[in-house]
Short mmCIF file of C-alpha atoms in Angstrom, two decimals:
data_model
loop_
_atom_site.label_atom_id
_atom_site.label_comp_id
_atom_site.label_asym_id
_atom_site.label_seq_id
_atom_site.Cartn_x
_atom_site.Cartn_y
_atom_site.Cartn_z
CA UNK A 1 0.06 -0.12 -0.16
CA UNK A 2 2.77 2.47 0.89
CA UNK A 3 6.45 2.59 0.61
CA UNK A 4 8.53 5.55 2.15
CA UNK A 5 12.26 5.91 1.94
CA UNK A 6 14.35 6.33 5.14
CA UNK A 7 16.09 9.67 5.40
CA UNK A 8 15.89 12.97 7.29
CA UNK A 9 14.22 15.31 4.83
CA UNK A 10 10.43 16.00 4.53
CA UNK A 11 8.45 13.15 3.26
CA UNK A 12 11.10 10.72 4.54
CA UNK A 13 11.31 8.60 7.74
CA UNK A 14 14.29 8.85 9.91
CA UNK A 15 16.23 5.97 11.90
CA UNK A 16 18.39 6.57 14.88
CA UNK A 17 21.47 5.42 12.70
CA UNK A 18 22.19 4.53 9.17
CA UNK A 19 23.30 0.99 10.33
CA UNK A 20 23.44 -1.32 13.15
CA UNK A 21 26.10 -0.12 15.75
CA UNK A 22 27.57 -1.88 18.63
CA UNK A 23 25.67 -1.45 21.82
CA UNK A 24 22.93 0.96 20.22
CA UNK A 25 19.36 -0.10 19.79
CA UNK A 26 18.49 0.81 16.27
CA UNK A 27 15.09 2.82 16.52
CA UNK A 28 12.64 4.08 13.93
CA UNK A 29 9.04 5.09 13.62
CA UNK A 30 6.86 4.20 16.72
CA UNK A 31 3.41 4.20 15.40
CA UNK A 32 1.13 5.08 12.29
CA UNK A 33 -2.63 5.62 11.54
CA UNK A 34 -4.93 5.61 8.55
CA UNK A 35 -7.63 8.38 7.97
CA UNK A 36 -11.28 7.84 6.70
CA UNK A 37 -10.12 9.29 3.28
CA UNK A 38 -7.24 6.50 3.13
CA UNK A 39 -4.21 9.13 4.03
CA UNK A 40 -1.30 7.54 6.02
CA UNK A 41 0.03 9.21 9.17
CA UNK A 42 3.54 8.02 10.42
CA UNK A 43 4.89 9.06 13.75
CA UNK A 44 8.76 9.81 12.66
CA UNK A 45 9.90 9.66 16.38
CA UNK A 46 13.51 10.32 15.54
CA UNK A 47 12.67 13.32 13.30
CA UNK A 48 10.12 14.53 15.69
CA UNK A 49 7.57 14.92 12.91
CA UNK A 50 4.35 13.18 11.68
CA UNK A 51 4.64 12.47 7.86
CA UNK A 52 1.39 12.34 5.91
CA UNK A 53 1.04 10.57 2.52
CA UNK A 54 -1.82 10.03 0.18
CA UNK A 55 -3.12 6.67 -0.98
CA UNK A 56 -0.58 6.74 -3.73
CA UNK A 57 2.29 7.28 -1.35
CA UNK A 58 2.71 11.05 -2.23
CA UNK A 59 4.03 12.96 0.59
CA UNK A 60 1.29 15.67 1.59
CA UNK A 61 2.35 17.13 4.69
CA UNK A 62 4.90 17.19 7.32
CA UNK A 63 3.94 18.06 10.85
CA UNK A 64 6.36 19.15 13.29
CA UNK A 65 6.36 18.14 16.89
CA UNK A 66 8.08 19.53 19.89
CA UNK A 67 11.59 18.34 20.24
CA UNK A 68 11.67 18.43 24.02
CA UNK A 69 8.81 15.99 24.37
CA UNK A 70 8.69 12.25 23.74
CA UNK A 71 5.90 10.88 21.60
CA UNK A 72 4.96 7.04 21.09
CA UNK A 73 1.66 6.98 19.59
CA UNK A 74 -0.78 9.03 17.20
CA UNK A 75 -4.56 8.51 16.61
CA UNK A 76 -7.12 10.28 14.33
CA UNK A 77 -10.30 11.41 15.65
CA UNK A 78 -12.61 13.18 13.10
CA UNK A 79 -9.57 13.59 10.86
CA UNK A 80 -7.62 15.28 13.47
CA UNK A 81 -4.32 13.86 14.32
CA UNK A 82 -3.77 13.49 18.22
CA UNK A 83 -0.34 12.74 19.45
CA UNK A 84 -0.35 10.46 22.54
CA UNK A 85 2.73 10.75 24.81
CA UNK A 86 3.88 8.99 28.05
CA UNK A 87 3.24 5.66 26.55
CA UNK A 88 -0.42 5.98 27.07
CA UNK A 89 -3.17 4.76 24.73
CA UNK A 90 -6.93 5.13 25.22
CA UNK A 91 -8.74 1.66 24.26
CA UNK A 92 -12.30 1.84 22.78
CA UNK A 93 -14.40 -0.49 25.20
CA UNK A 94 -17.54 -2.22 24.57
CA UNK A 95 -20.41 -3.67 26.65
CA UNK A 96 -20.54 -6.84 24.80
CA UNK A 97 -18.31 -9.98 26.12
CA UNK A 98 -16.19 -11.84 23.27
CA UNK A 99 -14.65 -15.08 23.97
CA UNK A 100 -11.42 -15.51 21.97
CA UNK A 101 -10.10 -18.98 21.61
CA UNK A 102 -6.38 -19.83 21.29
CA UNK A 103 -4.46 -23.06 20.46
CA UNK A 104 -1.44 -22.01 22.38
CA UNK A 105 -0.49 -19.69 25.08
CA UNK A 106 -2.52 -16.31 24.89
CA UNK A 107 -0.45 -13.28 25.41
CA UNK A 108 -2.40 -10.54 24.47
CA UNK A 109 -6.27 -9.85 23.66
CA UNK A 110 -7.39 -6.31 23.26
CA UNK A 111 -9.73 -4.40 21.25
CA UNK A 112 -8.55 -2.29 18.29
CA UNK A 113 -11.83 -0.74 16.95
CA UNK A 114 -15.49 -1.00 16.77
CA UNK A 115 -16.91 -0.25 13.44
CA UNK A 116 -19.97 1.68 12.47
CA UNK A 117 -21.63 -1.90 11.50
CA UNK A 118 -21.36 -3.25 15.06
CA UNK A 119 -18.32 -5.22 14.52
CA UNK A 120 -15.49 -5.41 16.96
CA UNK A 121 -11.77 -5.86 15.51
CA UNK A 122 -9.66 -7.50 18.07
CA UNK A 123 -5.92 -8.14 18.18
CA UNK A 124 -5.02 -11.54 19.20
CA UNK A 125 -1.65 -12.97 20.04
CA UNK A 126 -0.71 -16.34 21.15
CA UNK A 127 2.81 -17.71 21.63
CA UNK A 128 4.91 -21.01 21.41
CA UNK A 129 7.33 -20.84 24.34
CA UNK A 130 9.83 -23.61 24.74
CA UNK A 131 13.63 -23.79 23.34
CA UNK A 132 12.68 -20.74 21.09
CA UNK A 133 9.83 -18.31 20.98
CA UNK A 134 7.38 -17.58 18.40
CA UNK A 135 4.51 -15.16 18.57
CA UNK A 136 1.65 -14.95 16.24
CA UNK A 137 -0.62 -12.05 15.82
CA UNK A 138 -4.00 -12.04 14.18
CA UNK A 139 -6.78 -9.19 13.94
CA UNK A 140 -10.04 -11.07 14.49
CA UNK A 141 -13.49 -9.81 13.20
CA UNK A 142 -16.32 -10.32 15.46
CA UNK A 143 -20.09 -9.57 15.34
CA UNK A 144 -22.64 -10.30 17.93
CA UNK A 145 -19.92 -12.37 19.67
CA UNK A 146 -19.06 -14.53 16.71
CA UNK A 147 -15.98 -14.61 14.80
CA UNK A 148 -16.79 -13.66 11.22
CA UNK A 149 -13.13 -13.23 9.79
CA UNK A 150 -9.58 -13.06 10.72
CA UNK A 151 -6.53 -11.41 9.23
CA UNK A 152 -3.04 -12.94 9.88
CA UNK A 153 -0.31 -10.40 10.52
CA UNK A 154 3.16 -10.61 8.73
CA UNK A 155 5.17 -12.46 11.41
CA UNK A 156 7.52 -9.65 13.31
CA UNK A 157 10.37 -12.08 14.12
CA UNK A 158 13.46 -11.34 11.80
CA UNK A 159 11.25 -8.90 9.84
CA UNK A 160 11.68 -5.55 11.33
CA UNK A 161 15.27 -3.67 10.82
CA UNK A 162 14.57 -1.44 13.76
CA UNK A 163 13.05 -2.13 17.15
CA UNK A 164 9.43 -3.16 16.93
CA UNK A 165 6.98 -0.27 16.56
CA UNK A 166 5.04 0.57 19.67
CA UNK A 167 1.99 0.31 17.33
CA UNK A 168 2.57 -1.73 14.08
CA UNK A 169 -1.03 -2.63 13.49
CA UNK A 170 -4.07 -0.33 12.74
CA UNK A 171 -7.58 -0.70 12.08
CA UNK A 172 -9.88 1.72 10.35
CA UNK A 173 -13.38 2.72 11.23
CA UNK A 174 -14.48 0.84 8.08
CA UNK A 175 -12.84 -2.54 9.31
CA UNK A 176 -9.73 -2.47 7.13
CA UNK A 177 -6.24 -3.82 8.88
CA UNK A 178 -2.93 -2.52 8.19
CA UNK A 179 0.60 -3.37 9.27
CA UNK A 180 3.64 -1.04 9.10
CA UNK A 181 7.15 -2.83 8.89
CA UNK A 182 10.55 -1.11 9.07
CA UNK A 183 13.02 -2.49 6.42
CA UNK A 184 16.79 -1.31 5.86
CA UNK A 185 15.92 1.42 3.50
CA UNK A 186 12.15 1.86 3.58
CA UNK A 187 9.23 1.90 5.96
CA UNK A 188 6.24 0.05 4.39
CA UNK A 189 2.52 -0.36 5.13
CA UNK A 190 0.55 -3.36 4.07
CA UNK A 191 -3.06 -4.06 4.27
CA UNK A 192 -3.84 -7.40 5.85
CA UNK A 193 -6.65 -9.51 3.87
CA UNK A 194 -9.49 -10.97 5.98
CA UNK A 195 -10.63 -14.63 5.39
CA UNK A 196 -13.49 -16.34 6.82
CA UNK A 197 -11.05 -19.50 7.84
CA UNK A 198 -8.54 -19.07 10.52
CA UNK A 199 -4.99 -18.84 8.97
CA UNK A 200 -1.76 -19.62 10.68
CA UNK A 201 1.99 -19.86 10.25
CA UNK A 202 2.35 -22.54 13.03
CA UNK A 203 3.07 -25.93 11.52
CA UNK A 204 5.01 -29.03 12.43
CA UNK A 205 8.39 -27.63 11.55
CA UNK A 206 8.07 -24.41 13.61
CA UNK A 207 6.63 -26.93 16.59
CA UNK A 208 9.66 -28.90 16.07
CA UNK A 209 11.96 -25.90 16.20
CA UNK A 210 10.36 -24.11 19.17
CA UNK A 211 9.59 -27.57 21.05
CA UNK A 212 6.91 -26.13 23.53
CA UNK A 213 6.56 -28.49 26.38
CA UNK A 214 2.61 -27.65 26.69
CA UNK A 215 0.62 -25.42 24.53
CA UNK A 216 -0.39 -23.29 27.48
CA UNK A 217 2.81 -23.86 29.93
CA UNK A 218 4.68 -20.64 30.37
CA UNK A 219 7.30 -21.95 32.77
CA UNK A 220 8.97 -18.50 33.58
CA UNK A 221 5.61 -17.40 34.81
CA UNK A 222 5.71 -19.79 37.57
CA UNK A 223 5.92 -17.67 40.78
CA UNK A 224 6.87 -20.69 42.64
CA UNK A 225 9.70 -21.33 40.68
CA UNK A 226 11.04 -17.88 41.01
CA UNK A 227 10.68 -18.03 44.73
CA UNK A 228 12.71 -21.38 44.90
CA UNK A 229 15.41 -19.70 42.55
CA UNK A 230 15.72 -16.74 45.08
CA UNK A 231 15.85 -18.91 48.05
CA UNK A 232 18.87 -20.92 46.54
CA UNK A 233 20.74 -17.81 45.60
CA UNK A 234 24.07 -17.23 47.73
CA UNK A 235 23.96 -13.40 46.76
CA UNK A 236 27.65 -13.57 45.64
CA UNK A 237 29.12 -11.62 42.88
CA UNK A 238 28.09 -12.62 39.31
CA UNK A 239 24.82 -14.25 40.38
CA UNK A 240 21.67 -13.06 38.98
CA UNK A 241 20.02 -12.12 42.32
CA UNK A 242 23.00 -9.60 43.09
CA UNK A 243 22.90 -8.47 39.54
CA UNK A 244 19.11 -7.48 39.82
CA UNK A 245 19.80 -5.64 42.83
CA UNK A 246 22.77 -3.76 41.48
CA UNK A 247 20.79 -2.94 38.08
CA UNK A 248 17.91 -1.36 40.48
CA UNK A 249 20.55 0.83 42.16
CA UNK A 250 21.74 2.18 38.60
CA UNK A 251 18.10 2.68 37.39
CA UNK A 252 17.10 4.57 40.34
CA UNK A 253 20.48 6.26 41.36
CA UNK A 254 19.67 9.91 42.52
CA UNK A 255 22.09 12.57 41.60
CA UNK A 256 22.01 16.41 40.95
CA UNK A 257 22.26 17.43 37.56
CA UNK A 258 23.94 20.99 36.83
CA UNK A 259 23.61 21.73 33.10
CA UNK A 260 25.92 24.59 33.51
CA UNK A 261 28.61 22.28 34.23
CA UNK A 262 27.60 18.98 33.36
CA UNK A 263 25.64 19.33 29.98
CA UNK A 264 27.31 17.47 27.01
CA UNK A 265 28.12 19.97 24.19
CA UNK A 266 26.43 19.34 20.81
CA UNK A 267 29.27 18.62 18.50
CA UNK A 268 30.19 16.25 15.76
CA UNK A 269 31.13 13.57 18.22
CA UNK A 270 28.95 14.22 21.25
CA UNK A 271 25.24 14.80 21.69
CA UNK A 272 23.65 15.15 25.14
CA UNK A 273 20.81 12.77 26.16
CA UNK A 274 17.25 14.17 25.37
CA UNK A 275 16.25 14.42 28.94
CA UNK A 276 19.29 16.38 29.76
CA UNK A 277 19.49 18.66 26.85
CA UNK A 278 16.86 21.52 27.39
CA UNK A 279 17.27 22.12 31.04
CA UNK A 280 19.06 25.35 32.44
CA UNK A 281 18.63 24.68 36.23
CA UNK A 282 20.01 22.31 38.52
CA UNK A 283 17.65 19.54 39.18
CA UNK A 284 17.63 16.13 40.93
CA UNK A 285 17.95 13.38 38.31
CA UNK A 286 17.12 9.53 38.63
CA UNK A 287 19.05 6.92 36.58
CA UNK A 288 22.59 6.99 35.10
CA UNK A 289 22.33 8.78 31.62
CA UNK A 290 23.33 6.93 28.47
CA UNK A 291 26.65 7.21 27.38
CA UNK A 292 27.82 5.15 24.26
CA UNK A 293 30.66 2.98 25.53
CA UNK A 294 30.16 3.84 29.02
CA UNK A 295 30.77 1.64 31.86
CA UNK A 296 30.28 4.10 34.70
CA UNK A 297 27.99 2.31 37.47
CA UNK A 298 27.62 2.77 41.08
CA UNK A 299 31.29 1.41 41.51
CA UNK A 300 32.38 0.66 38.19
CA UNK A 301 33.91 3.12 35.54
CA UNK A 302 35.91 3.56 32.40
CA UNK A 303 36.00 7.76 32.70
CA UNK A 304 38.00 9.83 34.97
CA UNK A 305 36.56 8.69 38.24
CA UNK A 306 35.84 5.59 40.33
CA UNK A 307 32.01 5.69 39.52
CA UNK A 308 29.66 7.80 37.60
CA UNK A 309 29.17 10.13 40.62
CA UNK A 310 32.68 10.45 40.96
CA UNK A 311 33.39 11.10 37.52
CA UNK A 312 30.97 13.98 36.86
CA UNK A 313 32.09 15.64 40.05
CA UNK A 314 35.61 15.54 38.23
CA UNK A 315 34.38 17.50 35.26
CA UNK A 316 33.12 14.91 32.94
CA UNK A 317 29.86 15.59 30.99
CA UNK A 318 26.69 13.67 31.68
CA UNK A 319 26.00 11.27 28.98
CA UNK A 320 26.53 10.93 25.16
CA UNK A 321 24.06 9.61 22.59
CA UNK A 322 26.31 10.36 19.62
CA UNK A 323 27.96 7.42 17.73
CA UNK A 324 30.20 9.12 15.21
CA UNK A 325 33.28 7.92 17.07
CA UNK A 326 34.65 4.37 17.05
CA UNK A 327 33.42 4.06 20.80
CA UNK A 328 33.28 6.32 23.80
CA UNK A 329 33.92 9.90 23.78
CA UNK A 330 36.66 10.93 26.19
CA UNK A 331 35.23 13.50 28.88
CA UNK A 332 31.82 11.98 29.10
CA UNK A 333 30.51 9.81 31.94
CA UNK A 334 27.45 7.35 31.95
CA UNK A 335 26.58 3.93 30.94
CA UNK A 336 25.34 1.90 27.68
CA UNK A 337 23.24 -1.20 27.51
CA UNK A 338 26.30 -3.66 27.73
CA UNK A 339 28.11 -1.56 30.22
CA UNK A 340 24.98 -1.84 32.18
CA UNK A 341 24.96 -5.51 32.11
CA UNK A 342 28.61 -5.69 32.63
CA UNK A 343 28.51 -3.49 35.85
CA UNK A 344 25.46 -5.18 37.20
CA UNK A 345 27.03 -8.71 37.05
CA UNK A 346 30.45 -7.45 38.04
CA UNK A 347 32.15 -8.90 35.14
CA UNK A 348 35.43 -7.03 35.95
CA UNK A 349 35.56 -5.23 32.52
CA UNK A 350 33.13 -3.62 30.07
CA UNK A 351 31.88 -6.40 27.52
CA UNK A 352 29.72 -5.35 24.47
CA UNK A 353 26.76 -6.83 22.84
CA UNK A 354 29.17 -8.96 20.58
CA UNK A 355 31.38 -10.59 23.10
CA UNK A 356 28.76 -11.09 26.35
CA UNK A 357 28.61 -14.73 25.27
CA UNK A 358 31.87 -15.09 26.82
CA UNK A 359 30.22 -14.82 30.18
CA UNK A 360 26.57 -15.72 29.45
CA UNK A 361 25.31 -18.98 27.88
CA UNK A 362 22.10 -19.65 25.77
CA UNK A 363 19.11 -20.57 27.75
CA UNK A 364 15.56 -21.44 26.68
CA UNK A 365 12.49 -19.16 26.69
CA UNK A 366 10.84 -21.91 28.94
CA UNK A 367 13.45 -21.27 31.57
CA UNK A 368 14.04 -17.51 31.23
CA UNK A 369 13.93 -16.23 34.73
CA UNK A 370 14.45 -12.76 36.54
CA UNK A 371 18.19 -11.51 35.98
CA UNK A 372 18.61 -13.44 32.73
CA UNK A 373 19.21 -11.32 29.68
CA UNK A 374 17.71 -10.75 26.32
CA UNK A 375 20.51 -10.22 23.76
CA UNK A 376 20.88 -9.23 20.15
CA UNK A 377 23.26 -7.41 17.94
CA UNK A 378 23.19 -3.72 19.06
CA UNK A 379 21.36 -4.20 22.32
CA UNK A 380 20.83 -6.07 25.50
CA UNK A 381 18.44 -5.91 28.53
CA UNK A 382 17.81 -7.66 31.86
CA UNK A 383 14.47 -9.34 32.65
CA UNK A 384 13.11 -7.84 36.16
CA UNK A 385 9.63 -9.55 36.02
CA UNK A 386 6.69 -10.50 33.80
CA UNK A 387 3.79 -8.11 33.09
CA UNK A 388 0.86 -9.99 34.35
CA UNK A 389 -2.54 -9.84 32.49
CA UNK A 390 -5.88 -11.34 33.85
CA UNK A 391 -4.91 -14.89 32.64
CA UNK A 392 -1.52 -14.74 31.15
CA UNK A 393 1.46 -12.54 30.96
CA UNK A 394 1.26 -9.68 28.76
CA UNK A 395 5.23 -8.74 28.22
CA UNK A 396 8.37 -8.32 30.16
CA UNK A 397 9.65 -5.61 32.72
CA UNK A 398 13.33 -4.89 32.30
CA UNK A 399 16.23 -3.23 33.73
CA UNK A 400 18.38 -1.54 30.92
CA UNK A 401 20.23 1.38 29.45
CA UNK A 402 18.50 2.58 26.45
CA UNK A 403 17.63 5.74 24.30
CA UNK A 404 14.27 4.13 23.63
CA UNK A 405 11.24 5.81 25.36
CA UNK A 406 11.11 8.45 27.81
CA UNK A 407 14.92 9.77 29.07
CA UNK A 408 17.97 8.29 27.57
CA UNK A 409 19.32 6.53 30.55
CA UNK A 410 19.52 3.57 32.77
CA UNK A 411 15.76 2.67 33.71
CA UNK A 412 12.95 0.36 34.19
CA UNK A 413 11.18 -0.45 30.91
CA UNK A 414 8.79 -2.71 29.17
CA UNK A 415 9.31 -4.95 26.21
CA UNK A 416 6.34 -6.54 24.51
CA UNK A 417 6.29 -10.28 23.20
CA UNK A 418 6.72 -9.11 19.61
CA UNK A 419 9.79 -7.15 20.51
CA UNK A 420 11.18 -9.69 23.03
CA UNK A 421 11.12 -12.38 20.40
CA UNK A 422 13.79 -10.53 18.32
CA UNK A 423 16.39 -11.08 21.18
CA UNK A 424 17.80 -14.55 22.18
CA UNK A 425 17.55 -15.41 26.15
CA UNK A 426 20.84 -15.91 27.92
CA UNK A 427 21.78 -16.72 31.64
CA UNK A 428 25.05 -16.08 33.46
CA UNK A 429 27.70 -18.91 33.37
CA UNK A 430 28.03 -19.75 37.11
#
C-alpha cells in the first residue's frame, strides 16, 4: 500500500542510525494511523515529525512536533491527528463480552476498533514458548459475539530492521487492517486481507523448532519456581540475584544535574541525552544517563572517576548518545546497554553485545527467569519481572540502559512479546 524512503528530509522517515551499531538499539517510527479518506500518518519519532501521505504514497504534509517531548503513538479523531505521549493509549471498550479461543499460550487480547456496522476488531496474540519463542498475531473480526473473519499479520520475528514499533497494527473505522514494517531502506505499510477461515503460520516444522512443552505452559511465569530460585541464591558476585539488585541501584540512582557544568555539548562527536538537553537549572535526576561505550555504574567506571558520580564531580559531562566515534568519547560519563549488564554482573570489565556470550550462555525461553538477559546485535536488557494480564503474561518488565522511550538513561522499561522474540535468552555462566 505504501513505501517510504528512510532519510532525514521532509517526506522521509528517519532512523536513529544509518546502520546497526555496537551497543546501540536501532530505532525508527513508533506508530502510524490511517484516515477515513485513506491518508497515511506515520509518527517519525527520530525526526520529531508526523509525515502524511496520500493513497498513492505521495507526501502531502509534514507536521513538526516539539523536540523536547517524547511521543509514542498517534491516533486520528474526526480526521484530526492526536499525539499520545507518556506511553498511554486510550482503548475503545464495548459492553459485549467476546470470547477469543487460542490453540497455544495467549499473550495479548485487546480491542482495536468498533466499526459503525457493529463489528469488533480484536488483536489476538498467542505464543509458542519452549526452546525458542514464536509470537503469532492476528486481527479477529467479530459480530454479535461470533468470529466472522480473521487477518493474519506478517510475522514480526526477523522482519523488522529497527526495534518493533509501539503500534505496528492499525484498523480503520470501516474495518480495514494495516501493518507497518521497518526495512533497511524503507518503511512499508501493507493491508492485511481478512478470510473466513482462521489462518496460521504454526506448522510441524515450527513446532519442532520451538519445542513447546505444553501449549499453555509458560514456565518462567511460575512464581513458585522464581521463589525457589531466590532462596537458592547465594547473593555473591556474578549471580543473578545480586545483579538484579545492582541493576536497580543504577536505575534509581539519584544525582544532581547542573547543566551549566555537566551538560554535554552538541558537537560532531557528542550529543546530550534528550532528557538532559533542554534544562538550564540544577535538578535532581534519577538513573545513570546513557553514554555510548560507557561503563560508569555505582562502583565501576571507564571514565575519569571511580564511578558515575565521582566522574561527573571531576568534570566529565553527563552522557553522550552520539555514535560517530569508534566508541566512547573521552570527557563524558554514563553507561550504555552492555556496560549496564557488565556492571550489574560485576564482570570486571566492559563487555559489548558482540562478546557478552563469553560470560553468558544460551538458555531456553521456557527457563527464562528474572536476572537473565535478552541479547541481540546492538542491544541487551535484563529481565526484572513478567507483566501480568488477567490470565496470562502480557510482556516483560526490564532493567536496561537505552535511548528508547522517555529519558536516555538506565531505567525500568517494558518489552512486548513481539519485541522480545527478536532477542535471544541468555543466563550467566556460573
